[in-house]
PDB file of C-alpha atoms in Angstrom:
ATOM      1  CA  MET M  23     106.954 109.869  80.125  1.00  0.00           C
ATOM      2  CA  ARG M  24     103.489 108.665  80.447  1.00  0.00           C
ATOM      3  CA  ALA M  25     104.005 105.468  82.252  1.00  0.00           C
ATOM      4  CA  LYS M  26     106.028 107.521  85.001  1.00  0.00           C
ATOM      5  CA  PHE M  27     102.944 109.911  85.693  1.00  0.00           C
ATOM      6  CA  TYR M  28     100.738 107.004  86.154  1.00  0.00           C
ATOM      7  CA  ASP M  29     102.661 105.487  88.471  1.00  0.00           C
ATOM      8  CA  LEU M  30     103.532 108.463  90.486  1.00  0.00           C
ATOM      9  CA  SER M  31      99.670 108.689  90.100  1.00  0.00           C
ATOM     10  CA  SER M  32      99.351 105.330  91.629  1.00  0.00           C
ATOM     11  CA  LEU M  33     101.618 105.832  94.303  1.00  0.00           C
ATOM     12  CA  MET M  34      99.529 108.947  95.788  1.00  0.00           C
ATOM     13  CA  MET M  35      96.442 107.735  95.471  1.00  0.00           C
ATOM     14  CA  MET M  36      97.881 104.803  97.916  1.00  0.00           C
ATOM     15  CA  GLY M  37      99.214 107.086 100.545  1.00  0.00           C
ATOM     16  CA  VAL M  38      95.944 108.915 100.151  1.00  0.00           C
ATOM     17  CA  ALA M  39      94.046 105.336 100.924  1.00  0.00           C
ATOM     18  CA  ILE M  40      96.292 104.856 103.635  1.00  0.00           C
ATOM     19  CA  TYR M  41      95.437 108.281 105.473  1.00  0.00           C
ATOM     20  CA  PHE M  42      91.665 107.128 104.773  1.00  0.00           C
ATOM     21  CA  PHE M  43      92.330 104.126 106.492  1.00  0.00           C
ATOM     22  CA  PHE M  44      93.931 106.039 109.486  1.00  0.00           C
ATOM     23  CA  ARG M  45      91.138 108.166 109.458  1.00  0.00           C
ATOM     24  CA  SER M  46      88.525 104.969 109.814  1.00  0.00           C
ATOM     25  CA  VAL M  47      90.829 103.938 112.559  1.00  0.00           C
ATOM     26  CA  SER M  48      90.512 106.901 114.658  1.00  0.00           C
ATOM     27  CA  PHE M  49      86.364 107.337 113.609  1.00  0.00           C
ATOM     28  CA  LEU M  50      85.955 103.498 114.960  1.00  0.00           C
ATOM     29  CA  THR M  51      87.962 104.204 118.570  1.00  0.00           C
ATOM     30  CA  ASP M  52      85.536 107.491 118.608  1.00  0.00           C
ATOM     31  CA  ASN M  53      82.845 104.785 118.366  1.00  0.00           C
ATOM     32  CA  ASN M  54      81.619 106.634 115.305  1.00  0.00           C
ATOM     33  CA  TYR M  55      80.736 103.619 113.166  1.00  0.00           C
ATOM     34  CA  VAL M  56      79.141 104.870 110.405  1.00  0.00           C
ATOM     35  CA  SER M  57      81.869 107.456 109.648  1.00  0.00           C
ATOM     36  CA  GLY M  58      84.385 104.704 110.425  1.00  0.00           C
ATOM     37  CA  VAL M  59      82.878 102.194 107.989  1.00  0.00           C
ATOM     38  CA  MET M  60      82.426 104.903 104.862  1.00  0.00           C
ATOM     39  CA  THR M  61      85.658 106.288 105.124  1.00  0.00           C
ATOM     40  CA  MET M  62      86.995 102.254 105.171  1.00  0.00           C
ATOM     41  CA  LEU M  63      85.040 101.815 102.083  1.00  0.00           C
ATOM     42  CA  ILE M  64      86.471 104.727 100.512  1.00  0.00           C
ATOM     43  CA  GLY M  65      89.610 104.099 101.473  1.00  0.00           C
ATOM     44  CA  PHE M  66      88.815 100.284  99.707  1.00  0.00           C
ATOM     45  CA  MET M  67      87.832 102.085  96.687  1.00  0.00           C
ATOM     46  CA  ILE M  68      91.233 104.196  96.458  1.00  0.00           C
ATOM     47  CA  ILE M  69      93.307 101.004  96.506  1.00  0.00           C
ATOM     48  CA  ARG M  70      90.775  99.346  93.819  1.00  0.00           C
ATOM     49  CA  ALA M  71      91.392 102.457  91.896  1.00  0.00           C
ATOM     50  CA  SER M  72      95.506 102.574  92.493  1.00  0.00           C
ATOM     51  CA  VAL M  73      95.741  99.490  91.166  1.00  0.00           C
ATOM     52  CA  ASP M  74      94.275  99.675  88.303  1.00  0.00           C
ATOM     53  CA  LEU M  75      96.455 102.497  87.757  1.00  0.00           C
ATOM     54  CA  SER M  76      98.913 100.562  88.163  1.00  0.00           C
ATOM     55  CA  ARG M  77      98.187  98.552  85.343  1.00  0.00           C
ATOM     56  CA  VAL M  78      97.835 101.173  82.976  1.00  0.00           C
ATOM     57  CA  ALA M  79     101.275 101.873  83.876  1.00  0.00           C
ATOM     58  CA  ILE M  80     102.652  98.642  83.211  1.00  0.00           C
ATOM     59  CA  ALA M  81     100.773  98.715  79.910  1.00  0.00           C
ATOM     60  CA  SER M  82     102.224 101.698  79.169  1.00  0.00           C
ATOM     61  CA  ALA M  83     105.890 101.085  80.060  1.00  0.00           C
ATOM     62  CA  ARG M  84     105.664  98.031  77.580  1.00  0.00           C
ATOM     63  CA  GLU M  85     104.334 100.142  74.878  1.00  0.00           C
ATOM     64  CA  GLU M  86     106.894 102.637  74.984  1.00  0.00           C
ATOM     65  CA  SER M  87     109.812 100.283  75.643  1.00  0.00           C
ATOM     66  CA  ALA M  88     108.560  98.421  72.393  1.00  0.00           C
ATOM     67  CA  ALA M  89     108.000 101.586  70.498  1.00  0.00           C
ATOM     68  CA  ASN M  90     111.940 102.673  70.994  1.00  0.00           C
ATOM     69  CA  SER M  91     113.321  99.171  70.112  1.00  0.00           C
TER      70      SER M  91
END
């Protein structure tokens, strides 16, 4: 059950990161470079956390499958 929660959380975080990338593009097209770069960095940080959470989900799924067998 934990693995499904972690998977869902990581997918939601990736969606949030995509939103931040779209916002950074809109900031950059408005020549607001500081805000654009900051939102881009936030997007990269969220992607990084999402990938780490996906790794935890994989490990949790393996642990659950080993406990069931």
